[in-house]
XYZ file of C-alpha atoms in Angstrom:
731
model
C 0.000 0.000 0.000
C 2.825 2.434 0.841
C 4.429 1.749 -2.568
C 1.075 2.366 -4.314
C 0.618 5.685 -2.451
C 4.101 6.872 -3.460
C 3.377 5.932 -7.071
C 0.106 7.924 -7.055
C 1.870 10.915 -5.497
C 4.554 10.817 -8.226
C 1.889 10.661 -10.943
C 0.093 13.694 -9.428
C 3.241 15.806 -9.383
C 4.398 14.783 -12.855
C 2.234 17.270 -14.875
C 3.361 20.197 -12.707
C 7.001 19.309 -13.273
C 6.410 18.928 -16.986
C 4.622 22.257 -17.208
C 7.488 24.059 -15.564
C 10.217 22.426 -17.711
C 12.146 24.971 -19.763
C 11.516 24.733 -23.519
C 14.538 23.605 -25.574
C 15.462 24.892 -29.031
C 18.126 23.078 -31.099
C 19.646 25.377 -33.778
C 21.903 23.869 -36.489
C 24.117 26.105 -38.633
C 26.310 24.814 -41.490
C 29.461 26.834 -40.787
C 31.839 27.361 -37.898
C 30.342 29.480 -35.098
C 33.191 32.007 -35.411
C 32.335 32.868 -39.018
C 31.050 36.510 -39.023
C 27.780 35.662 -40.759
C 27.051 32.724 -38.442
C 28.034 34.760 -35.368
C 25.602 37.563 -36.319
C 22.875 35.043 -37.173
C 23.079 33.165 -33.861
C 23.464 36.380 -31.870
C 20.276 37.871 -33.358
C 18.444 34.565 -32.805
C 19.490 34.302 -29.172
C 18.674 37.960 -28.385
C 15.183 37.730 -29.817
C 14.495 34.438 -28.019
C 15.510 35.846 -24.631
C 14.021 39.351 -24.900
C 10.365 38.626 -25.572
C 8.502 37.479 -22.465
C 11.246 36.653 -19.964
C 10.360 32.923 -20.027
C 13.299 30.593 -19.499
C 14.366 28.713 -22.629
C 17.360 26.520 -23.410
C 18.990 27.351 -26.747
C 21.576 24.857 -28.021
C 23.478 25.970 -31.127
C 25.314 23.292 -33.130
C 27.836 24.412 -35.785
C 28.400 21.624 -38.356
C 31.482 23.315 -39.897
C 30.610 22.010 -43.389
C 32.360 24.868 -45.169
C 35.841 23.872 -44.068
C 35.260 20.114 -43.664
C 33.134 17.799 -45.762
C 32.793 14.424 -47.393
C 30.893 11.256 -46.523
C 33.243 10.235 -43.708
C 32.892 13.618 -41.988
C 29.099 13.473 -42.259
C 29.038 9.880 -40.900
C 31.181 10.967 -37.945
C 28.851 13.918 -37.321
C 25.834 11.628 -37.586
C 27.208 9.166 -35.035
C 28.286 12.006 -32.740
C 24.816 13.578 -32.604
C 23.107 10.187 -32.212
C 25.098 9.696 -29.030
C 24.839 13.314 -27.852
C 21.059 13.734 -28.186
C 19.792 10.153 -27.831
C 18.396 10.911 -24.367
C 17.260 14.484 -25.140
C 14.245 15.692 -27.061
C 14.105 19.342 -28.140
C 10.815 21.208 -28.519
C 11.763 22.826 -31.841
C 14.574 22.212 -34.365
C 15.822 25.189 -36.405
C 18.158 24.698 -39.390
C 19.920 27.219 -41.591
C 20.835 26.686 -45.248
C 22.970 23.671 -46.242
C 22.690 21.954 -42.868
C 19.068 21.010 -43.659
C 19.539 17.596 -45.423
C 21.804 16.337 -42.649
C 19.440 17.488 -39.879
C 16.406 15.968 -41.647
C 18.050 12.545 -41.316
C 18.696 13.172 -37.622
C 15.043 14.214 -37.154
C 13.791 10.983 -38.663
C 16.014 8.898 -36.391
C 15.963 10.833 -33.117
C 13.003 13.247 -33.082
C 10.345 12.112 -35.599
C 7.567 14.201 -34.028
C 9.540 17.395 -33.283
C 8.778 20.465 -35.499
C 11.629 21.473 -37.804
C 12.010 24.990 -39.262
C 14.402 25.297 -42.200
C 15.636 28.495 -43.872
C 17.468 28.052 -47.203
C 19.289 30.677 -49.259
C 17.288 29.922 -52.446
C 13.616 29.325 -53.096
C 14.071 26.250 -55.300
C 15.784 24.391 -52.438
C 12.650 24.705 -50.294
C 10.794 22.582 -52.832
C 13.180 19.685 -52.056
C 11.900 19.423 -48.468
C 9.696 16.417 -47.621
C 5.957 17.009 -47.310
C 5.453 16.576 -43.578
C 3.394 18.315 -40.870
C 6.633 18.470 -38.847
C 8.743 20.273 -41.504
C 8.413 23.910 -42.590
C 10.660 25.676 -45.098
C 11.345 29.322 -45.901
C 14.147 31.062 -47.704
C 16.273 34.155 -47.240
C 17.633 34.909 -50.678
C 21.248 35.958 -51.230
C 20.395 38.571 -53.864
C 23.273 38.089 -56.288
C 21.347 39.568 -59.271
C 20.349 42.611 -57.186
C 23.985 43.195 -56.198
C 25.118 42.944 -59.848
C 22.457 45.435 -60.997
C 23.390 47.786 -58.158
C 27.084 47.632 -59.122
C 26.260 48.446 -62.751
C 24.026 51.324 -61.651
C 26.822 52.852 -59.610
C 29.476 52.208 -62.291
C 27.635 52.373 -65.641
C 30.943 52.358 -67.583
C 31.586 48.758 -66.438
C 32.431 46.302 -69.257
C 33.475 43.220 -67.274
C 31.832 41.404 -64.336
C 33.977 38.930 -62.381
C 32.586 36.316 -59.968
C 34.632 34.952 -57.026
C 33.778 31.581 -55.431
C 36.044 29.237 -53.514
C 36.836 25.562 -54.049
C 34.988 23.861 -51.191
C 32.454 21.261 -52.256
C 29.530 23.520 -51.367
C 31.052 26.409 -53.351
C 31.748 24.150 -56.351
C 28.158 22.839 -56.256
C 26.796 26.414 -56.201
C 28.981 27.769 -59.046
C 26.719 26.972 -62.002
C 23.619 28.473 -60.370
C 25.421 31.650 -59.212
C 27.123 32.084 -62.609
C 23.740 31.866 -64.299
C 22.372 34.609 -61.974
C 25.354 36.891 -62.637
C 25.185 36.462 -66.432
C 21.441 37.153 -66.450
C 21.875 40.379 -64.439
C 24.946 41.571 -66.407
C 23.757 41.102 -69.977
C 25.978 42.888 -72.467
C 29.014 42.670 -70.181
C 31.814 40.149 -70.394
C 31.707 37.501 -67.653
C 34.947 36.503 -65.881
C 34.951 33.440 -63.634
C 37.505 33.378 -60.839
C 37.243 29.779 -59.560
C 39.492 26.828 -58.895
C 42.308 29.097 -57.746
C 44.719 29.327 -54.880
C 44.596 32.493 -52.817
C 47.792 33.804 -54.414
C 46.461 33.110 -57.891
C 43.192 34.825 -57.058
C 45.029 37.911 -55.806
C 47.196 38.073 -58.919
C 44.315 37.635 -61.359
C 42.076 40.104 -59.501
C 44.696 42.843 -59.475
C 45.324 42.263 -63.219
C 41.686 42.704 -64.252
C 40.766 45.671 -66.460
C 39.843 48.927 -64.737
C 36.269 48.745 -66.082
C 35.589 45.550 -64.093
C 33.474 44.939 -60.998
C 34.104 41.886 -58.809
C 31.211 40.062 -57.130
C 32.572 38.208 -54.078
C 30.063 35.550 -52.969
C 32.354 33.326 -50.881
C 35.929 32.015 -50.664
C 36.073 29.452 -47.874
C 38.680 27.101 -49.416
C 41.156 27.284 -52.239
C 42.209 24.427 -54.508
C 44.855 23.270 -52.004
C 42.166 22.738 -49.331
C 43.349 25.645 -47.171
C 40.448 27.280 -45.286
C 39.793 31.054 -45.214
C 37.346 33.624 -43.958
C 35.812 35.407 -46.945
C 36.014 38.803 -45.213
C 39.788 38.418 -44.815
C 40.166 37.465 -48.461
C 38.205 40.557 -49.540
C 40.472 42.793 -47.417
C 43.523 41.313 -49.204
C 42.004 41.909 -52.641
C 41.212 45.522 -51.707
C 44.753 46.027 -50.408
C 46.159 44.666 -53.718
C 44.360 47.410 -55.645
C 41.741 45.229 -57.311
C 38.759 46.726 -59.207
C 35.661 47.691 -57.181
C 34.386 44.843 -54.986
C 30.719 44.039 -54.261
C 29.166 41.290 -52.138
C 25.888 39.835 -50.834
C 26.847 39.477 -47.140
C 26.326 42.264 -44.605
C 29.335 41.029 -42.631
C 31.588 42.088 -45.516
C 30.974 45.804 -44.853
C 34.185 47.523 -43.799
C 36.446 44.963 -45.483
C 36.907 46.994 -48.688
C 33.700 46.311 -50.648
C 31.730 49.179 -52.163
C 28.458 47.625 -51.029
C 25.569 45.702 -52.559
C 22.263 44.143 -51.649
C 23.543 42.640 -48.400
C 22.082 39.987 -46.144
C 21.628 41.323 -42.569
C 22.284 38.106 -40.665
C 21.313 39.507 -37.257
C 17.939 40.634 -38.675
C 17.512 37.187 -40.244
C 18.267 35.557 -36.892
C 15.570 37.667 -35.233
C 13.011 36.697 -37.936
C 13.819 33.007 -37.439
C 13.515 33.426 -33.651
C 10.055 35.028 -33.939
C 8.786 32.049 -35.962
C 10.361 29.683 -33.456
C 8.527 31.433 -30.621
C 5.224 30.969 -32.458
C 5.857 27.222 -32.606
C 6.834 27.106 -28.914
C 3.555 28.841 -28.101
C 1.619 26.020 -29.761
C 1.036 27.224 -33.324
C 1.230 24.385 -35.921
C 3.905 24.633 -38.611
C 1.272 24.766 -41.346
C -0.096 28.066 -39.995
C 3.274 29.858 -40.292
C 3.690 32.155 -43.339
C 5.445 30.681 -46.347
C 7.804 32.490 -48.676
C 10.888 34.612 -48.272
C 12.265 36.225 -45.134
C 13.154 39.770 -46.168
C 16.529 40.392 -44.540
C 18.394 42.219 -47.311
C 19.422 45.875 -47.293
C 21.106 48.004 -49.936
C 24.186 49.239 -48.076
C 27.290 51.142 -49.202
C 30.625 52.158 -47.733
C 30.967 55.947 -48.023
C 34.759 55.703 -48.074
C 34.642 53.581 -51.230
C 32.027 55.844 -52.837
C 34.322 58.826 -52.287
C 37.377 56.934 -53.555
C 35.597 55.896 -56.759
C 33.951 59.349 -57.200
C 30.449 57.862 -57.232
C 27.850 60.631 -56.761
C 24.955 60.158 -54.324
C 22.471 60.600 -57.201
C 23.374 57.113 -58.469
C 22.471 55.402 -55.220
C 19.163 53.485 -55.213
C 16.332 54.874 -53.069
C 16.321 53.786 -49.418
C 20.039 53.034 -49.526
C 22.023 52.980 -46.280
C 25.445 54.676 -46.347
C 27.876 53.762 -43.595
C 31.354 54.909 -42.533
C 30.626 58.443 -43.626
C 33.748 60.563 -43.386
C 33.275 64.327 -43.314
C 35.081 66.356 -45.939
C 37.715 69.014 -45.408
C 35.165 71.754 -44.801
C 33.097 69.588 -42.457
C 36.163 68.489 -40.491
C 37.935 71.847 -40.289
C 35.054 74.248 -40.694
C 35.832 76.181 -37.513
C 39.561 76.353 -38.158
C 39.069 77.657 -41.687
C 36.466 80.131 -40.480
C 38.825 81.404 -37.786
C 41.654 81.850 -40.284
C 39.431 83.672 -42.787
C 37.848 85.885 -40.139
C 40.964 86.585 -38.063
C 41.779 89.829 -39.796
C 38.183 91.048 -39.728
C 37.798 90.108 -36.081
C 41.055 91.789 -35.132
C 39.990 95.041 -36.734
C 36.516 94.775 -35.240
C 38.020 94.040 -31.813
C 40.124 97.181 -31.916
C 37.066 99.256 -32.782
C 35.014 97.595 -30.071
C 37.713 98.160 -27.464
C 37.940 101.861 -28.327
C 34.164 102.228 -28.133
C 34.078 100.231 -24.903
C 36.740 102.452 -23.346
C 34.736 105.515 -24.256
C 31.542 103.966 -22.901
C 33.190 102.945 -19.642
C 34.578 106.436 -19.023
C 31.101 107.844 -19.530
C 29.577 105.151 -17.310
C 32.097 105.856 -14.563
C 31.251 109.555 -14.597
C 27.544 108.695 -14.528
C 28.058 106.228 -11.668
C 29.847 108.847 -9.605
C 27.003 111.319 -10.152
C 24.386 108.684 -9.251
C 26.380 107.519 -6.229
C 26.660 111.057 -4.863
C 22.917 111.643 -5.343
C 21.742 108.522 -3.507
C 20.029 108.913 -0.116
C 21.963 107.648 2.858
C 25.531 106.406 2.586
C 26.820 104.010 -0.090
C 30.217 102.313 -0.116
C 31.743 100.015 -2.744
C 34.062 97.445 -1.143
C 36.645 95.087 -2.596
C 36.779 91.426 -1.586
C 38.885 92.244 1.518
C 36.405 94.853 2.748
C 38.412 97.956 1.817
C 36.523 101.019 0.579
C 36.886 101.731 -3.145
C 34.345 104.560 -3.308
C 31.897 106.063 -0.775
C 29.537 109.028 -0.292
C 28.806 109.445 3.450
C 26.459 112.426 4.018
C 27.174 114.532 7.150
C 23.755 113.754 8.663
C 24.488 110.034 8.702
C 27.925 110.542 10.200
C 26.223 112.507 12.989
C 24.058 109.492 13.813
C 27.107 107.214 13.754
C 29.051 109.600 15.985
C 32.429 108.690 17.378
C 36.113 109.232 16.692
C 36.178 106.547 13.975
C 32.815 107.336 12.297
C 34.364 108.949 9.224
C 37.060 106.264 8.913
C 34.490 103.634 7.790
C 33.837 105.614 4.599
C 37.330 106.820 3.690
C 38.630 105.261 0.421
C 41.407 102.743 0.994
C 40.453 102.028 4.625
C 38.818 98.946 6.099
C 35.062 99.470 6.227
C 34.563 96.654 8.768
C 37.170 97.651 11.337
C 35.242 100.630 12.878
C 32.131 98.450 13.241
C 34.193 95.730 14.960
C 35.572 98.385 17.311
C 32.062 99.671 18.150
C 30.929 96.091 18.787
C 33.785 95.521 21.233
C 32.990 98.750 23.121
C 29.474 97.782 24.141
C 27.347 97.968 20.980
C 26.853 94.248 20.531
C 24.097 94.550 17.902
C 26.679 95.954 15.461
C 28.246 92.483 15.330
C 25.317 91.462 13.094
C 26.462 94.155 10.610
C 29.978 92.708 10.543
C 28.717 89.127 10.104
C 26.379 90.067 7.217
C 29.022 92.013 5.269
C 31.603 89.249 5.800
C 29.149 86.630 4.471
C 28.411 88.715 1.361
C 32.109 89.355 0.682
C 32.902 85.627 1.127
C 30.097 84.586 -1.236
C 28.129 82.741 1.446
C 25.225 85.121 0.854
C 24.198 87.079 -2.229
C 22.346 89.849 -0.410
C 21.206 90.708 3.097
C 19.557 93.399 5.217
C 20.037 94.183 8.911
C 18.736 96.961 11.181
C 20.769 98.336 14.075
C 20.661 101.131 16.607
C 22.967 104.098 16.095
C 25.608 105.209 18.518
C 23.391 108.230 19.265
C 20.493 107.043 21.468
C 17.116 106.908 19.730
C 18.512 106.548 16.188
C 18.053 103.516 13.924
C 19.726 102.551 10.659
C 19.128 99.920 7.945
C 22.131 98.333 6.242
C 21.807 96.491 2.923
C 24.750 94.564 1.450
C 24.788 92.998 -2.036
C 27.565 91.017 -3.687
C 29.088 92.510 -6.859
C 28.745 90.236 -9.900
C 32.333 90.445 -11.081
C 35.388 88.208 -11.051
C 37.215 90.331 -8.465
C 34.314 90.002 -6.018
C 33.406 92.782 -3.616
C 30.128 94.241 -2.399
C 27.961 97.350 -2.363
C 26.936 98.488 1.140
C 24.254 101.101 1.731
C 23.216 102.579 5.092
C 19.960 104.550 5.432
C 18.571 106.143 8.596
C 15.181 104.597 9.450
C 14.543 106.363 12.767
C 11.184 107.906 11.628
C 9.945 104.536 10.403
C 10.999 102.748 13.589
C 9.241 105.400 15.699
C 6.101 105.026 13.573
C 6.261 101.246 14.011
C 6.670 101.665 17.770
C 3.689 104.010 17.950
C 1.608 101.627 15.808
C 2.560 98.708 18.056
C 1.640 100.680 21.167
C -1.703 101.653 19.608
C -2.328 98.016 18.715
C -1.479 96.904 22.240
C -3.891 99.558 23.599
C -6.671 98.284 21.357
C -5.902 94.726 22.364
C -6.031 95.674 26.030
C -9.385 97.420 25.560
C -10.679 94.358 23.727
C -9.578 92.127 26.629
C -11.285 94.440 29.129
C -14.458 94.348 27.039
C -14.317 90.566 26.807
C -13.856 90.210 30.557
C -16.783 92.627 31.062
C -18.988 90.359 28.978
C -17.975 87.469 31.240
C -18.813 89.432 34.407
C -21.851 87.342 35.370
C -20.068 84.043 34.847
C -16.974 85.277 36.708
C -19.113 86.441 39.618
C -20.786 83.040 39.681
C -17.359 81.389 39.509
C -16.146 83.432 42.504
C -19.397 83.025 44.463
C -19.016 79.270 44.743
C -15.629 79.214 46.567
C -16.594 82.263 48.704
C -19.853 80.593 49.801
C -17.950 77.424 50.550
C -15.425 79.413 52.639
C -18.229 80.981 54.696
C -19.928 77.654 55.267
C -16.689 76.002 56.332
C -15.819 78.940 58.611
C -19.185 78.687 60.412
C -18.635 74.949 60.782
C -15.208 75.622 62.308
C -16.773 78.002 64.875
C -19.226 75.346 65.976
C -16.443 72.771 66.234
C -14.440 75.126 68.456
C -17.435 75.447 70.822
C -17.664 71.687 71.353
C -16.233 69.978 74.361
C -14.220 67.939 73.729
C -13.156 69.530 70.433
C -12.856 67.282 67.303
C -9.375 68.282 66.135
C -9.260 66.004 63.078
C -12.562 67.302 61.699
C -11.548 70.878 62.423
C -8.299 70.349 60.503
C -10.254 68.976 57.530
C -12.619 71.989 57.545
C -9.693 74.418 57.641
C -8.074 72.570 54.705
C -11.324 72.995 52.718
C -11.230 76.739 53.491
C -7.642 76.925 52.144
C -8.603 74.992 48.955
C -11.607 77.215 48.246
C -9.492 80.302 48.846
C -6.886 79.037 46.356
C -9.652 78.378 43.869
C -10.958 81.960 44.177
C -7.412 83.307 44.029
C -6.782 81.347 40.824
C -9.834 82.936 39.166
C -8.636 86.407 40.200
C -5.085 85.615 39.060
C -6.300 84.609 35.611
C -8.317 87.818 35.355
C -5.373 89.952 36.464
C -3.110 88.198 33.953
C -5.611 88.779 31.160
C -6.165 92.429 32.097
C -2.466 93.151 32.634
C -1.165 96.049 30.589
C 2.404 96.430 29.453
C 4.872 95.554 26.726
C 4.651 92.079 25.285
C 7.044 89.493 26.718
C 7.844 86.622 24.349
C 8.741 83.295 25.917
C 8.061 79.576 25.433
C 4.621 78.401 26.599
C 2.574 75.221 26.469
C -0.245 76.172 24.113
C -2.449 73.473 25.661
C -2.077 75.140 29.075
C -2.950 78.568 27.629
C -6.061 77.170 25.953
C -7.061 75.218 29.073
C -6.740 78.298 31.296
C -8.788 80.454 28.896
C -11.487 77.807 28.605
C -11.700 77.741 32.390
C -12.596 81.471 32.319
C -15.550 80.982 29.959
C -16.675 77.607 31.282
C -19.234 79.103 33.638
C -20.458 81.512 30.952
C -21.031 78.543 28.669
C -23.093 76.766 31.326
C -25.188 79.884 31.926
C -25.857 80.077 28.177
C -26.777 76.388 28.064
C -23.923 75.604 25.639
C -21.892 72.404 25.630
C -18.172 73.283 25.552
C -16.048 70.287 24.482
C -12.295 70.410 24.955
C -10.127 68.080 22.802
C -6.493 68.927 23.422
C -3.422 67.157 22.073
C -1.921 64.573 24.402
C 1.610 65.978 24.287
C 2.534 69.565 25.227
C 2.444 71.991 22.283
C 5.302 74.464 22.748
C 4.977 77.888 21.120
C 6.937 81.100 21.516
C 5.070 84.336 22.146
C 3.296 86.610 24.629
C 0.960 84.495 26.742
C -1.464 87.375 27.397
C -1.872 88.160 23.704
C -2.252 84.490 22.777
C -4.879 84.019 25.521
C -6.702 87.058 24.154
C -6.923 85.372 20.722
C -8.317 82.175 22.280
C -10.742 84.144 24.490
C -12.008 86.165 21.531
C -12.662 83.014 19.487
C -14.435 81.311 22.410
C -16.661 84.332 23.202
C -17.569 84.677 19.505
C -18.461 80.979 19.334
C -20.667 81.218 22.458
C -22.371 84.332 21.037
C -22.975 82.478 17.757
C -24.701 79.480 19.409
C -26.833 81.557 21.813
C -29.769 81.985 19.342
C -29.894 78.196 18.772
C -32.388 75.923 20.476
C -31.298 74.228 23.703
C -29.417 71.031 22.987
C -28.028 72.405 19.721
C -25.556 74.824 21.295
C -22.283 73.033 20.698
C -18.735 74.451 20.787
C -15.610 72.358 20.223
C -12.067 73.432 21.043
C -9.299 71.268 19.535
C -5.518 71.485 19.419
C -3.092 69.326 17.481
C 0.514 69.309 16.265
C 1.352 69.645 12.579
C 4.783 69.506 10.931
C 6.531 72.546 12.404
C 3.191 74.079 13.388
C 0.611 74.089 16.182
C -3.069 74.338 15.275
C -6.117 75.474 17.283
C -9.636 74.904 15.915
C -12.744 76.492 17.464
C -15.905 75.069 15.901
C -19.514 75.935 16.693
C -23.030 75.061 15.564
C -24.170 78.683 15.470
C -25.731 80.791 12.744
C -22.776 80.290 10.393
C -21.046 82.609 7.915
C -22.264 83.773 4.519
C -19.948 84.421 1.568
C -20.339 88.191 2.069
C -19.481 87.917 5.771
C -16.410 85.754 5.020
C -15.095 88.456 2.689
C -15.242 91.206 5.350
C -14.870 89.228 8.579
C -11.349 90.377 9.509
C -11.757 94.027 8.546
C -11.731 96.564 11.447
C -15.179 97.688 12.697
C -16.995 94.935 10.798
C -19.347 92.929 13.039
C -22.444 90.773 12.820
C -23.398 91.510 16.476
C -25.757 94.319 17.366
C -23.626 95.438 20.315
C -20.167 94.536 18.909
C -17.413 96.960 17.856
C -15.947 94.718 15.145
C -12.362 94.863 16.459
C -11.916 91.444 18.067
C -11.077 89.354 14.998
C -9.033 92.154 13.422
C -6.907 92.431 16.579
C -6.626 88.640 16.857
C -5.323 88.355 13.297
C -2.820 91.183 13.949
C -1.573 89.408 17.090
C -1.085 86.143 15.197
C 0.727 87.863 12.338
C 3.179 89.331 14.863
C 3.698 85.736 16.097
C 4.183 84.478 12.475
C 0.840 82.720 12.700
C -2.402 82.717 10.718
C -6.112 82.995 11.466
C -8.725 81.915 8.956
C -12.472 81.291 9.007
C -14.436 78.578 7.228
C -17.990 77.426 6.983
C -18.599 74.213 8.849
C -18.882 71.263 6.462
C -21.250 69.141 8.548
C -24.377 71.205 9.226
C -24.540 74.886 10.003
C -22.005 76.786 12.028
C -18.503 78.197 11.634
C -14.932 76.992 12.094
C -11.979 79.211 12.997
C -8.475 77.806 12.452
C -5.472 79.357 14.204
C -1.913 78.186 13.406
C 1.377 79.110 15.091
C 4.973 77.970 14.499
C 6.273 75.385 16.946
C 8.930 76.526 19.378
């Protein structure tokens, strides 16, 4: 039973193993694998087979080497060798090129009778010799000898002789009559010269002795009469070196060996075409469904070097010809050199004129620059890369603001502009160090431009310095200093006015919360009174309950702290003075402000929901001003929900951390905001309340802008109401 179970398990897994087996292609070629044509053919075949769908395939290429070796004994040895080599292997497809087909057909009958065989001959009539079988399919890729002959005569119409070169191997001897017939038919009216049955030396001698009006068609020369083997491309190079008449061929691999060109077989393209048909068979298509006929792999190609040597004009080339090895002519190769030589004299004269005009223009520009420099407001200095003054125009009024024994030295030509500022920084004016750092960065190229404001040596004066790097190879910078005291005073007055308005707004907001604050204070005060009366009664008892009395006194202290905390928050909110920026936990600020309005919300019947971030949210700013923003948003939200029916008065307060930012959202279910209201909401004196002044949101936005924050209003997406979003940079 165990043996039967193992057998069943093996049978179940067998189809899966078979389905995953890599497909095998056996490709036979007649020549040695190192022959250029065979190398290009197999390379194109292999590339196309492996680049289609990524599926793993085994490609075995067998080179029969029939061009250099032949005869019955050699074929019998090959036959026996492949019987042994592939007796235990069965390919999925057999592919054969040219003269290897008869030999491989015999192997197919003996080893692989049911395996599809694709054959590609070099002539159409050879396909008709294939057996009629569902497992054999033939095509041809014609070596276009007649087309090459006609092309040669088109390029060289004065030709009177056409010579044909074929070697002495058995395959070349068998092909001679057919190729000769093709050449004679294409070269009618010209004398035919057959170069066959020769040694290499004899071929070279006869070729070089041919008349000048001869073209040579080199089809192949794989062996000479002594049996010595050759590569046809090497033979063609020797003939070209010997000064033979123009050479033409039918093989694309001959390009660059000295031939003029011809209708050439592109063996890599042919290999790709054969691979595509092989893939169709591997995918299950029957051989009978594959297209019959020729595989078009020929191109009309020429060597431009030979065309130039033979003075063949491009007008004689057939349409769609491909010209390779193009060498540019003298003008194309030395166009710039010739142009420079021809134009040198003209350019030299033009350069002299341009230089004279440029000198005149520069003198005028320098005079204009000096006039402009002297007319500029403030002080301007042009510095070299080391910080020395090249030119400056310090007005007396500015020097008065920068008073001191070395004030004028900073603007004197030839002196160091930075040194007086360093000296002032060392003597107690630390903010002038920022001036030195900025100018040094601009001179060093670390910064292109920068602006810094600093206080003058005379109290109450302010200056703005702007430094910009000069765009020139020597480097340097332009430094301008302008007094900005009036602007700074105006900014100070505007800030004070804004702080006054903000303080008035806080007082008004606290006034609106008067009832709720009184209620908030009444609770701890009532509790204090009650606990105090209880303590009096406990003191009158005999014996006195000390533990209970201590507990009552502790309650009095707690209620007092509670009332004190309410008063402290109010005093903090109503405090008047200059803003003090420091780091604060935004959650704590929001929580403290919410505590102020919590009782007001209860009196209004509104539900106030607090959803704060779990972690502290650190911001930098003035806590009083930031609390005023939160208070204003909360009071506005409570005012907005007051007209709503009980149970619908909802206000949410949320905080969360963003990337580099802190966000506060105050959302309500109130009357909402129309498009017109949204457009004017943050303008001063605009309000939707009957008793409002319209300054709260305007002041809140101004406060946030000072803190590099933003305040924006939106309509609530879910239902009616409004949403105010406040963002601040994280500390």
